[in-house]
Short mmCIF file of C-alpha atoms in Angstrom, two decimals:
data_model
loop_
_atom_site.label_atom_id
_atom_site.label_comp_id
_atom_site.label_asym_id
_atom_site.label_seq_id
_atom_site.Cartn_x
_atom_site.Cartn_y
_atom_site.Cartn_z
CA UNK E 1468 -117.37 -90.75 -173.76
CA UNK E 1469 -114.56 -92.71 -175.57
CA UNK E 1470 -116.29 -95.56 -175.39
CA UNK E 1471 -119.11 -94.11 -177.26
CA UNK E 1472 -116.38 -92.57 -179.73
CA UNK E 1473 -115.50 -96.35 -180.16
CA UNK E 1474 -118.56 -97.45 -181.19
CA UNK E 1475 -119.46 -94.57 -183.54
CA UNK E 1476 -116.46 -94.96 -185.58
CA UNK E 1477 -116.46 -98.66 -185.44
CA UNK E 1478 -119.98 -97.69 -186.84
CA UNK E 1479 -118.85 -96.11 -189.65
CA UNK E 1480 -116.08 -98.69 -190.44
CA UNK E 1481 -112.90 -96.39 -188.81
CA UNK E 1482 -110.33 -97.84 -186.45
CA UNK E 1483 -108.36 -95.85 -184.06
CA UNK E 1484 -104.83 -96.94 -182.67
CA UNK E 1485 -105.28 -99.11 -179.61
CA UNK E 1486 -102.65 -97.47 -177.31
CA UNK E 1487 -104.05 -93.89 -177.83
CA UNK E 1488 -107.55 -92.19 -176.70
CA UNK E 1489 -109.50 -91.58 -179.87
CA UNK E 1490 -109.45 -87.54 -179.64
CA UNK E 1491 -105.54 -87.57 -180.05
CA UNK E 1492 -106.32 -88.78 -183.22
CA UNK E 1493 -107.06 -85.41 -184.69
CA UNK E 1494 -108.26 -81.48 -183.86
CA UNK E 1495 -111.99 -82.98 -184.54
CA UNK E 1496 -112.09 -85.71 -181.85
CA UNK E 1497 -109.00 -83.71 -179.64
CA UNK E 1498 -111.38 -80.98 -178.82
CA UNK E 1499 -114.08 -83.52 -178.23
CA UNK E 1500 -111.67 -85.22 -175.38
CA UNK E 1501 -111.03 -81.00 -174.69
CA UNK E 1502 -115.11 -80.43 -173.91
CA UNK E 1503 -115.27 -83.60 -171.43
CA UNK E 1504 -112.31 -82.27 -169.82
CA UNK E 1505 -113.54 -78.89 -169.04
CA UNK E 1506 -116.91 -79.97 -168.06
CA UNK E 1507 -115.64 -82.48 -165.75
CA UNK E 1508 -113.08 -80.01 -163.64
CA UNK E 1509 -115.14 -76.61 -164.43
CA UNK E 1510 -116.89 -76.52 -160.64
CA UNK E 1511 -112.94 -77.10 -159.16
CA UNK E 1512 -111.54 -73.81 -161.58
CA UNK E 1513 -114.75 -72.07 -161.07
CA UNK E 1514 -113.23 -71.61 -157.17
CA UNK E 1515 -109.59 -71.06 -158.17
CA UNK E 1516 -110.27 -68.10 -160.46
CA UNK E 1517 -112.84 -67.05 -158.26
CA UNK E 1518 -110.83 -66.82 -155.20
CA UNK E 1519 -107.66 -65.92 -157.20
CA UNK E 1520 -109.78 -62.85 -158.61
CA UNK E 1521 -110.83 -61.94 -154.96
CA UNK E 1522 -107.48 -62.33 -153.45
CA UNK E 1523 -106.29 -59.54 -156.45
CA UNK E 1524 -108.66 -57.39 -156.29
CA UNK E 1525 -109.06 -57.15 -152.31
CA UNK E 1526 -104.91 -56.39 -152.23
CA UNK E 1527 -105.20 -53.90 -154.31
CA UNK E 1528 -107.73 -52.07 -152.96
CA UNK E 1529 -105.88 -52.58 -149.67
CA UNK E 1530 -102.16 -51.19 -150.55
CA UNK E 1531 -103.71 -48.02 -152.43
CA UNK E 1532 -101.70 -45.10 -151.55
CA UNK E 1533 -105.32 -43.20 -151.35
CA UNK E 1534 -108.21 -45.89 -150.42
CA UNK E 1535 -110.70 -43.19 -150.33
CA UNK E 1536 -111.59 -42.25 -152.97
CA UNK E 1537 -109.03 -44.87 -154.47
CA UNK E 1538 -106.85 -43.70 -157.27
CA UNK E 1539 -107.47 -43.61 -161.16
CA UNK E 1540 -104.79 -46.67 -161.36
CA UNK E 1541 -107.09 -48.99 -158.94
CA UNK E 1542 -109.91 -47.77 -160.54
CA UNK E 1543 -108.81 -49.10 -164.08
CA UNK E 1544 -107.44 -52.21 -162.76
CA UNK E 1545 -110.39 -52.60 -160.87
CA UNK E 1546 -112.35 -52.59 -163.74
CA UNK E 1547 -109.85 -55.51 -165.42
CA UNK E 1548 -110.82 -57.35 -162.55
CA UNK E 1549 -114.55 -56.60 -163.52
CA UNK E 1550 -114.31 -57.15 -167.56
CA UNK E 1551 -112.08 -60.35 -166.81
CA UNK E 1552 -115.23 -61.97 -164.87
CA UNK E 1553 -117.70 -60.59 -166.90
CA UNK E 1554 -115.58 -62.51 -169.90
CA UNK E 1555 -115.23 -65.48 -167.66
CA UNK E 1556 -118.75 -65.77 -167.44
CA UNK E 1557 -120.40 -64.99 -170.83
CA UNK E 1558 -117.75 -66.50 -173.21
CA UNK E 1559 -115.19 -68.75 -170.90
CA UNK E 1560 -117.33 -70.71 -169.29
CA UNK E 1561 -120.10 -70.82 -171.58
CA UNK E 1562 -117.21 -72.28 -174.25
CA UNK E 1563 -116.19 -74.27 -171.61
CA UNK E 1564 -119.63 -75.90 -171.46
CA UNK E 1565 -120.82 -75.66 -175.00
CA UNK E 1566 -117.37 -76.99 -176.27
CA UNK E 1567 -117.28 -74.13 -178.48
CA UNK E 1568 -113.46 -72.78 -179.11
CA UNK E 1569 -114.32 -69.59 -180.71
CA UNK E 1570 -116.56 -68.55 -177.23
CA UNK E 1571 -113.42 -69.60 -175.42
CA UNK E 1572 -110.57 -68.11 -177.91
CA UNK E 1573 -112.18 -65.28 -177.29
CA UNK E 1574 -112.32 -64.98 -173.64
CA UNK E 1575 -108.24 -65.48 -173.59
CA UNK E 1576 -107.93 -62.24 -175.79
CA UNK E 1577 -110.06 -60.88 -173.68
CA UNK E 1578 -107.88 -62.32 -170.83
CA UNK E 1579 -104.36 -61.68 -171.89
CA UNK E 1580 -105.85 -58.06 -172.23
CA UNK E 1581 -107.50 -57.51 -168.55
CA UNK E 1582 -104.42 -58.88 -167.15
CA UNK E 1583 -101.97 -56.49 -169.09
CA UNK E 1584 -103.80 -53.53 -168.01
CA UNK E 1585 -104.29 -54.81 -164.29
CA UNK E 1586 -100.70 -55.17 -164.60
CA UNK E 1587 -99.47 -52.20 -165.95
CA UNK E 1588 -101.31 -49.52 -163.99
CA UNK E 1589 -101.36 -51.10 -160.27
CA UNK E 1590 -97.77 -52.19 -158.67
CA UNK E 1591 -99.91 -55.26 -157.42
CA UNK E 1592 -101.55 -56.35 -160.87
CA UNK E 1593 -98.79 -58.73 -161.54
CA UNK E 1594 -100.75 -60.91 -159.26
CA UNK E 1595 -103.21 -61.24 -161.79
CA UNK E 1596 -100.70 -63.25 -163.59
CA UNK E 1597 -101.40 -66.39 -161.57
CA UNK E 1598 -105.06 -65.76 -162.97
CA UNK E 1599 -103.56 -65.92 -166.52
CA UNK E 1600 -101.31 -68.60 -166.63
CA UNK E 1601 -103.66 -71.34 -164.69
CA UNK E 1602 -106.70 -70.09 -167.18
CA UNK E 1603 -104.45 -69.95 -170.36
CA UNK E 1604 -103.48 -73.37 -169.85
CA UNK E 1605 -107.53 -74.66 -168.85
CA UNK E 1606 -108.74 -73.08 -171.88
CA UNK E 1607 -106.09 -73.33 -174.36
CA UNK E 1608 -106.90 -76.46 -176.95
CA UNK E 1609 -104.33 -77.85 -177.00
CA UNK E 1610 -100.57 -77.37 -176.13
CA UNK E 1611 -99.43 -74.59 -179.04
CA UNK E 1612 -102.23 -72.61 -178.31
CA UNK E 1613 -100.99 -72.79 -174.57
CA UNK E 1614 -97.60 -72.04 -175.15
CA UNK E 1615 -98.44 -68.92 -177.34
CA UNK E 1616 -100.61 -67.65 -175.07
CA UNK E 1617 -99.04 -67.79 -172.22
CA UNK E 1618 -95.57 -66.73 -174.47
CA UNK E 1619 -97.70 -63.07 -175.60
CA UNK E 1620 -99.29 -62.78 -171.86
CA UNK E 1621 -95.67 -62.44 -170.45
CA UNK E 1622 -94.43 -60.21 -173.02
CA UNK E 1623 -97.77 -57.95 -173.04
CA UNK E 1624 -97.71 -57.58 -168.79
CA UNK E 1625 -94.06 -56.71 -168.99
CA UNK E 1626 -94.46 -53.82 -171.79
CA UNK E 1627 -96.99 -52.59 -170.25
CA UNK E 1628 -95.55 -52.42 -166.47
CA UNK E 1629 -92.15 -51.15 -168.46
CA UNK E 1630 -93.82 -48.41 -169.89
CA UNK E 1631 -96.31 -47.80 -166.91
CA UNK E 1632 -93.14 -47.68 -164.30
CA UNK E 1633 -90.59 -46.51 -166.80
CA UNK E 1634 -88.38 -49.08 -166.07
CA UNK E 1635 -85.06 -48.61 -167.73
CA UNK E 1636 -81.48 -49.89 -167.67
CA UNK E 1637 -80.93 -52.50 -164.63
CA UNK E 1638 -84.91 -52.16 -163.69
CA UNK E 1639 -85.54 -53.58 -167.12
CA UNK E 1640 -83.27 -56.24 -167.15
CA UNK E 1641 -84.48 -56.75 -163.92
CA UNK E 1642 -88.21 -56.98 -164.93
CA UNK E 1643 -87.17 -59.18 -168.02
CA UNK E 1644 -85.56 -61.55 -165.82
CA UNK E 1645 -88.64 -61.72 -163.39
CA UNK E 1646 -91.18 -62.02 -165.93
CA UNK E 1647 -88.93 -65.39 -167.70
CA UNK E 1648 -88.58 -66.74 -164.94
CA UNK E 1649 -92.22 -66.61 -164.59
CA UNK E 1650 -93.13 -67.43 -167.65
CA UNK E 1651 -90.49 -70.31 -167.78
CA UNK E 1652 -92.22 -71.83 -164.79
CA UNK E 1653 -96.16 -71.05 -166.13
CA UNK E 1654 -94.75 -73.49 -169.69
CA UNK E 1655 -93.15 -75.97 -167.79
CA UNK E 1656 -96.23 -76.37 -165.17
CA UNK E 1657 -98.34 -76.14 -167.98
CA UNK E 1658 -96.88 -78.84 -169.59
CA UNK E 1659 -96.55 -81.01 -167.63
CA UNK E 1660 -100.37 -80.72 -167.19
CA UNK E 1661 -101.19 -81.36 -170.23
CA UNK E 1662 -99.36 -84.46 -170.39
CA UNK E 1663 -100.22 -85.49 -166.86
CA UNK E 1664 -104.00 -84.64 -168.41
CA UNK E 1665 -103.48 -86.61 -172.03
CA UNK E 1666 -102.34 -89.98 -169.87
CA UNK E 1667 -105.34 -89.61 -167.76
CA UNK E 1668 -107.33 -89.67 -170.77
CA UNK E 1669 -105.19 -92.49 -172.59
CA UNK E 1670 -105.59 -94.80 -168.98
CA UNK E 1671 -109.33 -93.98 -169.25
CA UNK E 1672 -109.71 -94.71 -172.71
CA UNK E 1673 -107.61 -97.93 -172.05
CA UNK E 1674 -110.14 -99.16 -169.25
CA UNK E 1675 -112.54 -98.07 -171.48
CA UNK E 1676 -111.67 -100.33 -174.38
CA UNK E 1677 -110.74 -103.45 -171.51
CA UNK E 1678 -114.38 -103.15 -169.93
CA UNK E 1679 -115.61 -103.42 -173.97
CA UNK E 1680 -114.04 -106.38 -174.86
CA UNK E 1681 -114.91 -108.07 -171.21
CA UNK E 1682 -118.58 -107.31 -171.96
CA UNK E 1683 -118.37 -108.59 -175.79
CA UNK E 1684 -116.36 -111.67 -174.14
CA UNK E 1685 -119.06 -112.22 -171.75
CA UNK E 1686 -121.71 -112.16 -174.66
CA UNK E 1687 -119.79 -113.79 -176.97
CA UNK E 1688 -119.79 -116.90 -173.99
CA UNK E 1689 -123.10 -116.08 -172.53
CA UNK E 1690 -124.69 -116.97 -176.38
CA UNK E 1691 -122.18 -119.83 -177.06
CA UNK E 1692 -123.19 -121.41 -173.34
CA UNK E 1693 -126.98 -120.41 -175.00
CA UNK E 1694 -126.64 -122.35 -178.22
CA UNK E 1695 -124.64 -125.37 -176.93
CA UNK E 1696 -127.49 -125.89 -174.36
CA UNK E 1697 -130.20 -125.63 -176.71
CA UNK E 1698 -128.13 -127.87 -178.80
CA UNK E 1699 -128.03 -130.71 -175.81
CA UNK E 1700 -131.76 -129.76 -175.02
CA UNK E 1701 -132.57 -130.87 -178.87
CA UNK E 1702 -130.23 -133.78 -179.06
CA UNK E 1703 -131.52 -135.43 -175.79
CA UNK E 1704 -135.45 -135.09 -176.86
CA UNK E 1705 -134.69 -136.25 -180.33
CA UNK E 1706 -132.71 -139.22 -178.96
CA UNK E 1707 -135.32 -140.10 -175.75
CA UNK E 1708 -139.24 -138.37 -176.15
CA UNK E 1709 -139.08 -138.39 -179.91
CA UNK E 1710 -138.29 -141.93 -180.09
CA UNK E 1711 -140.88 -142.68 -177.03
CA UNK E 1712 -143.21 -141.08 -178.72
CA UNK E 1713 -142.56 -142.49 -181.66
CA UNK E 1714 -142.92 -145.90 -180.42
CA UNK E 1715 -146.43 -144.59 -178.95
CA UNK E 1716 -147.84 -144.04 -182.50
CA UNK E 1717 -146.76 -147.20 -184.22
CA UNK E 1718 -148.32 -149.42 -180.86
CA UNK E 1719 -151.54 -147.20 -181.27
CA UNK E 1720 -151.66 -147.85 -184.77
CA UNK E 1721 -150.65 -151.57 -184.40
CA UNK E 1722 -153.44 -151.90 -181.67
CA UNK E 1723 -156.26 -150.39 -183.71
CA UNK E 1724 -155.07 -152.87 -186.51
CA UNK E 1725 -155.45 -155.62 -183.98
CA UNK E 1726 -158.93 -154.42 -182.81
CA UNK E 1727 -160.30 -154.11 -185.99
CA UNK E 1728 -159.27 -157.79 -186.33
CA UNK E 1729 -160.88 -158.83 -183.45
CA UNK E 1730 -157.71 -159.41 -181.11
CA UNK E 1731 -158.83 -158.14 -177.25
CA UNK E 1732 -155.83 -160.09 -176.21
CA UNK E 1733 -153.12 -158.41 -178.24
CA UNK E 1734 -155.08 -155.02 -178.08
CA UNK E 1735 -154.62 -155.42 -174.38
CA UNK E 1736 -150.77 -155.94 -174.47
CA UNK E 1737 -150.38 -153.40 -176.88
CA UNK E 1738 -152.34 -150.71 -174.22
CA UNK E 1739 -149.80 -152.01 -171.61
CA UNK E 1740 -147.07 -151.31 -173.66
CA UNK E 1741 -148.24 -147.96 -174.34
CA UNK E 1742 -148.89 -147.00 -170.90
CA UNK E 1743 -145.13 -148.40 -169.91
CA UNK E 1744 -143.88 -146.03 -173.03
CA UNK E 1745 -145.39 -143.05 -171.70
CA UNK E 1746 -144.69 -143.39 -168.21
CA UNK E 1747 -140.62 -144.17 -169.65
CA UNK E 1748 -140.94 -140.90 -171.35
CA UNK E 1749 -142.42 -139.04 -168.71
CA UNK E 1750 -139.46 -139.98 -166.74
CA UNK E 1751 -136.99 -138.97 -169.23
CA UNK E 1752 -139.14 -135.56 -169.72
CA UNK E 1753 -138.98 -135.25 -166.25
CA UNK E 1754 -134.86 -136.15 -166.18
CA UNK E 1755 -134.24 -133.67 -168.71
CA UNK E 1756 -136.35 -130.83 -167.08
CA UNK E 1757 -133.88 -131.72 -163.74
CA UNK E 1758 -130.95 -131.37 -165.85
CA UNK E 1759 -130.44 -135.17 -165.07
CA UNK E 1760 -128.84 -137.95 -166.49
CA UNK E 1761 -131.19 -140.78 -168.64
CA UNK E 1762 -134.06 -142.20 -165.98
CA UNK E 1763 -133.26 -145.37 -167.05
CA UNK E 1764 -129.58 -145.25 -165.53
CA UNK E 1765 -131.12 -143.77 -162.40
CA UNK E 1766 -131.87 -146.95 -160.80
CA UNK E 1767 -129.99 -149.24 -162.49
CA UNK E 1768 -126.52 -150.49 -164.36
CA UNK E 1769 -125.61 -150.04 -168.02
CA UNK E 1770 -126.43 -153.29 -168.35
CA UNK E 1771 -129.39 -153.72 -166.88
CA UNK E 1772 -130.56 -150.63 -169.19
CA UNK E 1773 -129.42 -152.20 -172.21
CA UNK E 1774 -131.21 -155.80 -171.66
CA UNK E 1775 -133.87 -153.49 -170.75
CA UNK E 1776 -134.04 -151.59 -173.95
CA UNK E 1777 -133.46 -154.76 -176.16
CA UNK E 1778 -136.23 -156.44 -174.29
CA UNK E 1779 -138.79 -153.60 -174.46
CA UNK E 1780 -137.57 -153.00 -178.39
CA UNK E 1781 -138.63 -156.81 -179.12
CA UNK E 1782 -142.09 -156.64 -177.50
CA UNK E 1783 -142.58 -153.46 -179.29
CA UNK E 1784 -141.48 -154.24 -182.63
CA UNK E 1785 -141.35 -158.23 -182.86
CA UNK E 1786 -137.85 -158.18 -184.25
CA UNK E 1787 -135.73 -160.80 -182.52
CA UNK E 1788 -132.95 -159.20 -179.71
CA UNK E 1789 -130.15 -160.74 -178.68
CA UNK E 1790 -127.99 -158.86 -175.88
CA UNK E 1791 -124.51 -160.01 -175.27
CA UNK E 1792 -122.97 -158.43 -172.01
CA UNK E 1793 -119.65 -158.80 -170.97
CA UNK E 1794 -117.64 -157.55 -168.23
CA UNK E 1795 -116.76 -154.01 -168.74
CA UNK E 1796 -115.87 -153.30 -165.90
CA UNK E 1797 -116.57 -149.64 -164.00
CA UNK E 1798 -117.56 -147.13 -166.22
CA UNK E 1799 -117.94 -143.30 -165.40
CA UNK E 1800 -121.48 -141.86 -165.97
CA UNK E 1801 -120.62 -139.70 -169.01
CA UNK E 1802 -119.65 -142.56 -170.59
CA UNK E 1803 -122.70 -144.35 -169.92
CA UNK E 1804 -124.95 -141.91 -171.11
CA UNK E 1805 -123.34 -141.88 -174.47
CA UNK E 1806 -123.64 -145.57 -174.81
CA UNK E 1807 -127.05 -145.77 -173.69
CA UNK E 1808 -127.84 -142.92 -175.97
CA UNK E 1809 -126.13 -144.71 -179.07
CA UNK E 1810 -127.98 -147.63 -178.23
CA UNK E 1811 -131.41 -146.56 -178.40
CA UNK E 1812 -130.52 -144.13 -181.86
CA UNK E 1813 -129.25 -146.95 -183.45
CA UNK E 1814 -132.80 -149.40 -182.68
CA UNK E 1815 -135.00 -146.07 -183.49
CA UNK E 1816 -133.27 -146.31 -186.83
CA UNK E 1817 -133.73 -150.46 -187.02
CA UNK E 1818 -137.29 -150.14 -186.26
CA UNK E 1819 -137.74 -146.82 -189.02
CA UNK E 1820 -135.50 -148.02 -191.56
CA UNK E 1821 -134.46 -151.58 -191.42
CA UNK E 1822 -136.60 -153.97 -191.85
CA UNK E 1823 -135.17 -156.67 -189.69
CA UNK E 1824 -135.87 -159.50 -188.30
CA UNK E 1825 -132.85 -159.65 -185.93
CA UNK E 1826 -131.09 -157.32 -183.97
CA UNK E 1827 -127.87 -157.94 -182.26
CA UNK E 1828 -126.75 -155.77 -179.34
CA UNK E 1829 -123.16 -156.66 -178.27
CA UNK E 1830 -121.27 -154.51 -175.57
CA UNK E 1831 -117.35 -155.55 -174.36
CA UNK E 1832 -114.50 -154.50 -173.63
CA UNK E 1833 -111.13 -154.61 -175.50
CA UNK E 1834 -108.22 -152.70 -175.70
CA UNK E 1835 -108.60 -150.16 -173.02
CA UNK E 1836 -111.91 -149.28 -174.45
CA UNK E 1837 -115.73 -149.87 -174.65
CA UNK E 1838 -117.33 -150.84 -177.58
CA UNK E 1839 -120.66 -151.37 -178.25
CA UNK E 1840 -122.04 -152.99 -181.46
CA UNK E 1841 -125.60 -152.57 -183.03
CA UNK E 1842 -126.02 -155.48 -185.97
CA UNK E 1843 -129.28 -156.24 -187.80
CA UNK E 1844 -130.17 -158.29 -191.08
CA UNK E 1845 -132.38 -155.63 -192.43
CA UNK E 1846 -132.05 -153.83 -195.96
CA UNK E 1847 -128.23 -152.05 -195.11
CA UNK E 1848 -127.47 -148.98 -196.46
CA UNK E 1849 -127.71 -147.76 -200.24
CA UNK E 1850 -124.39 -146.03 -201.30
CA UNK E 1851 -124.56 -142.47 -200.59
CA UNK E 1852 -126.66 -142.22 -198.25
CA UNK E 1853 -126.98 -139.42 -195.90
CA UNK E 1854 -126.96 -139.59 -192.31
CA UNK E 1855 -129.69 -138.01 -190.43
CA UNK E 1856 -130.09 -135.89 -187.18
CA UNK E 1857 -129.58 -138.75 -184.83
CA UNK E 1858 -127.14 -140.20 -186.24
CA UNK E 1859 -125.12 -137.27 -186.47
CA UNK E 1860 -125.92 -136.49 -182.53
CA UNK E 1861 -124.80 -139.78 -181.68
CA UNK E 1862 -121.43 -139.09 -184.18
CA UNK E 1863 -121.02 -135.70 -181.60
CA UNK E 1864 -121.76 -137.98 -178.48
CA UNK E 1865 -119.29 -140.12 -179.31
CA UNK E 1866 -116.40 -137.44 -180.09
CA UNK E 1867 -117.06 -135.28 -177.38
CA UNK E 1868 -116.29 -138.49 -175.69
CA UNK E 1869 -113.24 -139.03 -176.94
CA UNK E 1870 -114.29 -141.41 -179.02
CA UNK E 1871 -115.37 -143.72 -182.83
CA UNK E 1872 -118.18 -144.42 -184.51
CA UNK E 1873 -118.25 -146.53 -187.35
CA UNK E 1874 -121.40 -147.07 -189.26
CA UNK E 1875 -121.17 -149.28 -192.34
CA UNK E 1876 -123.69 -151.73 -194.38
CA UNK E 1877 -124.27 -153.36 -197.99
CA UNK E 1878 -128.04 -153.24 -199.42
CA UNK E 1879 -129.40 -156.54 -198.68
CA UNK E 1880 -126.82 -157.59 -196.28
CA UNK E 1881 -127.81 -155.54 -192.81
CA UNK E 1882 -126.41 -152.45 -191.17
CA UNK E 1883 -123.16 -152.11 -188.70
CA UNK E 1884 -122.65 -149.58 -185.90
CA UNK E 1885 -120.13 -149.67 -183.85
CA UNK E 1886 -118.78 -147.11 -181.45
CA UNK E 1887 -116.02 -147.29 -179.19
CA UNK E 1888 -115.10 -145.16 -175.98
CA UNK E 1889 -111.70 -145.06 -174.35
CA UNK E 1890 -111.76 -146.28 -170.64
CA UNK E 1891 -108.57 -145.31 -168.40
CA UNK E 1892 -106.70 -148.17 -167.04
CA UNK E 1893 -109.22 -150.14 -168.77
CA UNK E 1894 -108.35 -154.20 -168.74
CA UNK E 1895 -107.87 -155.75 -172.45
CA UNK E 1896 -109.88 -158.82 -173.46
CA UNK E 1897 -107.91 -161.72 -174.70
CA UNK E 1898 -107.68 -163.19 -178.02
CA UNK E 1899 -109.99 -165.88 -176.83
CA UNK E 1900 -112.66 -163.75 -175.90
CA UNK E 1901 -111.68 -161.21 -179.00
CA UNK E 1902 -112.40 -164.26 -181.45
CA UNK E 1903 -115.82 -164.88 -179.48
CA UNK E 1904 -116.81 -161.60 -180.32
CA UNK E 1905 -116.04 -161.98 -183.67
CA UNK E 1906 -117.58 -164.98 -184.54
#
C-alpha cells in the first residue's frame, strides 16, 4: 500500500519525506495508513471484543442478586452488552472495513454510551471498561481522537456509577482515584500503541521504498547490460560480416567484369576468393553467435592473423601489403582482439576510401606498449572530415583498452592510423630499433 502511495504521488509530481510513511503526511493519506491498519488486525480484535463482551456479560448474569428472573439493572446492562455488538457490527466494523470515519465515529458514541450505562446500573459493568479503552484506541484516527475519547469514557462511567451508587465523601474520592488510575493506564497503553503502530508503518514504508529502488537499480542495470551488448553485437558485425561481405560484392562484381572480358582464369581465382570470404565470415558469424573471440585468433597468433589479413587484403584488392612484425612479446587476448579489430577497420576503409596502391601494416613494441600502424599512399583526408561508424568503434576499442588512437592525413599525401595499447611489464625497444621504425 505505501508503495503504491509512492508511485501515485510521484505520478502526480509530489514528494514525500524519505524517513516518514506517506500517510503521516497529512489526515488524507493518515487515515489511508488508518484503513490498512484496521483491515489487517480486524480478525485478531474481532476475538478480543468478542470474548471480552462474553466474559462481561456471562459475570454479570452470574453475580445477580436474583438470576431468575434477573433484575431490571442486568436487564439494562444486558441490553448495553446487546446495542454495543449490534454497533460493533453495523457501523464499527463496517468503518473499519470501508475506511469510512464517520461509520466508525459513530460506533464510539455509541460505545462510550453502552459502556456508561453497563457501568452505572450493574456493580460489575466497570468490566466493560476494558471493552472501551482497547476499542477507543483501535478505532480512534488518530491519537487526539484517542485521548478524548478515552478522557470522556472515564469521566462518563464514573458519573454515572457515582450517581447510580451514590457515592459520596471518601467513596467518591475513592472512585475518582480508581477510575484515574484507570484511565492513566488506558492513555499511556494507548500510546504507546500508537507509536509502537506508527514505527511499524514507518519500517514498512522504509522496506518499501528499499525494495523500489533495488528493483529500479536492477532495471536501470538490466537495460544498461541490454544496450552495451547490443552495442558490442553491432560493433563486432560492422567491423567482421559487414566488411566480409563487403569484400564478397566487390569480388562478385570484379569477377563478372572479368567474365565479360573473357578471363576463365581470373574468374576462377576470384570464385576461390569468394568461397574463402564466406567461409571466413561464417566463422566469425559463428564466433559471435558463441560469444567468442575473432575465428581468426582461434587457431592462431596475432601475427599470424595479421600477415593473414594483409595477405588476403592484397589478393582481394591488388593494393601492395607490406607487414612488418616485430617481437611484441605476450599479449593478453583482449588486447589482441582490439588490434586485430583496428586492423581490419582501418584496410575496410583503404579499400572504400583510399585509393592506394600501398598499404603498410607495421606492429612493435615500444615503451611499455603496443602499437600498431596502418599507412597507405592513397588520397588522405580532406580537412574536416568526419569519422564514420567504424572508425569511431575502433576509437571505443581502443579506450576501453586503455588506450590511443591517432588518425591523421594530408589530401594527396596518404592516411595515418596509429593506435597504441599499454602492455604491463612490457620491454621497451631501443633507439636502434625506434629509428627503424621510423624510417
Amino acid at each position: 500500500g505505501a508503495l503504491a502511495r509512492a508511485r501515485r504521488r510521484r505520478a502526480l509530481g509530489e514528494r514525500a519525506p524519505a524517513a516518514e510513511p506517506e500517510w503521516a503526511n497529512g489526515p488524507a493519506d493518515y487515515l489511508e495508513g488508518k484503513t490498512e491498519f484496521w483491515r489487517r488486525s480486524l480478525i485478531g480484535w474481532d476475538v478480543v471484543f468478542y470474548v471480552l463482551l462474553g466474559i462481561s456479560a456471562a459475570s454479570m448474569v452470574v453475580v445477580d442478586d436474583e438470576p431468575f428472573p434477573l433484575s431490571g439493572a442486568t436487564l439494562t446492562a444486558l441490553a448495553a452488552c446487546a446495542v454495543l455488538l449490534g454497533a460493533y457490527l453495523l457501523l464499527g466494523r463496517r468503518g473499519a472495513l470501508r475506511g469510512d470515519v464517520r461509520m466508525t465515529r459513530a460506533y464510539l458514541v455509541v460505545l462510550v454510551a453502552a459502556v456508561t450505562i453497563a457501568g452505572g446500573v450493574s456493580s460489575l459493568g466497570s468490566i466493560m471498561l476494558f471493552i472501551g479503552f482497547s476499542q477507543i484506541w483501535f478505532f480512534a484516527c488518530d491519537l487526539r481522537e484517542g485521548i478524548i475519547a478515552s478522557t470522556l469514557l472515564a469521566i462518563t462511567v464514573s458519573t454515572s456509577m457515582a450517581v447510580q451508587f451514590q457515592s459520596r465523601g471518601t467513596d467518591l474520592l475513592e472512585l475518582a482515584g480508581q477510575m484515574a488510575v484507570g484511565l492513566a493506564f488506558a492513555l499511556a497503553l494507548g500510546i504507546w500503541i500508537t507509536r509502537i503502530a506508527e514505527q511499524s508503518e514507518n519500517r514498512a514504508w522504509l522496506i518499501d521504498q528499499v525494495e523500489a529502488a533495488q528493483a529500479q537499480a536492477a532495471a536501470s542495470n538490466h537495460a544498461a547490460g541490454v544496450l552495451a551488448e547490443r552495442e558490442r553485437v553491432a560493433q563486432e558485425i560492422h567491423d567482421t560480416l559487414a566488411q566480409g561481405f563487403t569484400s564478397v560484392v566487390m569480388l562478385a562484381q570484379t569477377a563478372q567484369a572479368q567474365l565479360d572480358a573473357g578471363a576463365p582464369e581470373e574468374v576462377h581465382c576470384r570464385l576461390e576468393q569468394i568461397e574463402r570470404v564466406a567461409r571466413e565470415n561464417l566463422a566469425e558469424a559463428r564466433a559471435l553467435v558463441a560469444a567468442f573471440g575473432p575465428a581468426a585468433l582461434a587457431d592462431a597468433t596475432l601475427a599470424e592473423a595479421l600477415t593473414r589479413l594483409g595477405e588476403r587484403f592484397q589478393a582481394e584488392t591488388g593494393v601492395r601489403v607490406d607487414v612488418t612484425l616485430d617481437a611484441v612479446g605476450p599479449t593478453d587476448r583482449d588486447a589482441e582482439v582490439v588490434l586485430l579489430r583496428a586492423a581490419q577497420e582501418a584496410l575496410a576503409n583503404v579499400r572504400k576510401h583510399a585509393g592506394a596502391r600501398r598499404v603498410l601494416l607495421r606492429l612493435l613494441r615500444e615503451d611499455g606498449a603496443v602499437t600498431l600502424e596502418v599507412l597507405d599512399d592513397g588520397n588522405g583526408l580532406a580537412p574536416g572530415t568526419a569519422e564514420g561508424v567504424g572508425l569511431r568503434g575502433m576509437r571505443e576499442r581502443v579506450a576501453a583498452g586503455g588506450g590511443s588512437l591517432h588518425v591523421a592525413g594530408e589530401p594527396g599525401r596518404g592516411t595515418r592510423v596509429r593506435l597504441a595499447l599499454p602492455v604491463p611489464g612490457g620491454a621497451r625497444t631501443t633507439d636502434d630499433e625506434r629509428g627503424t621504425a621510423a624510417r
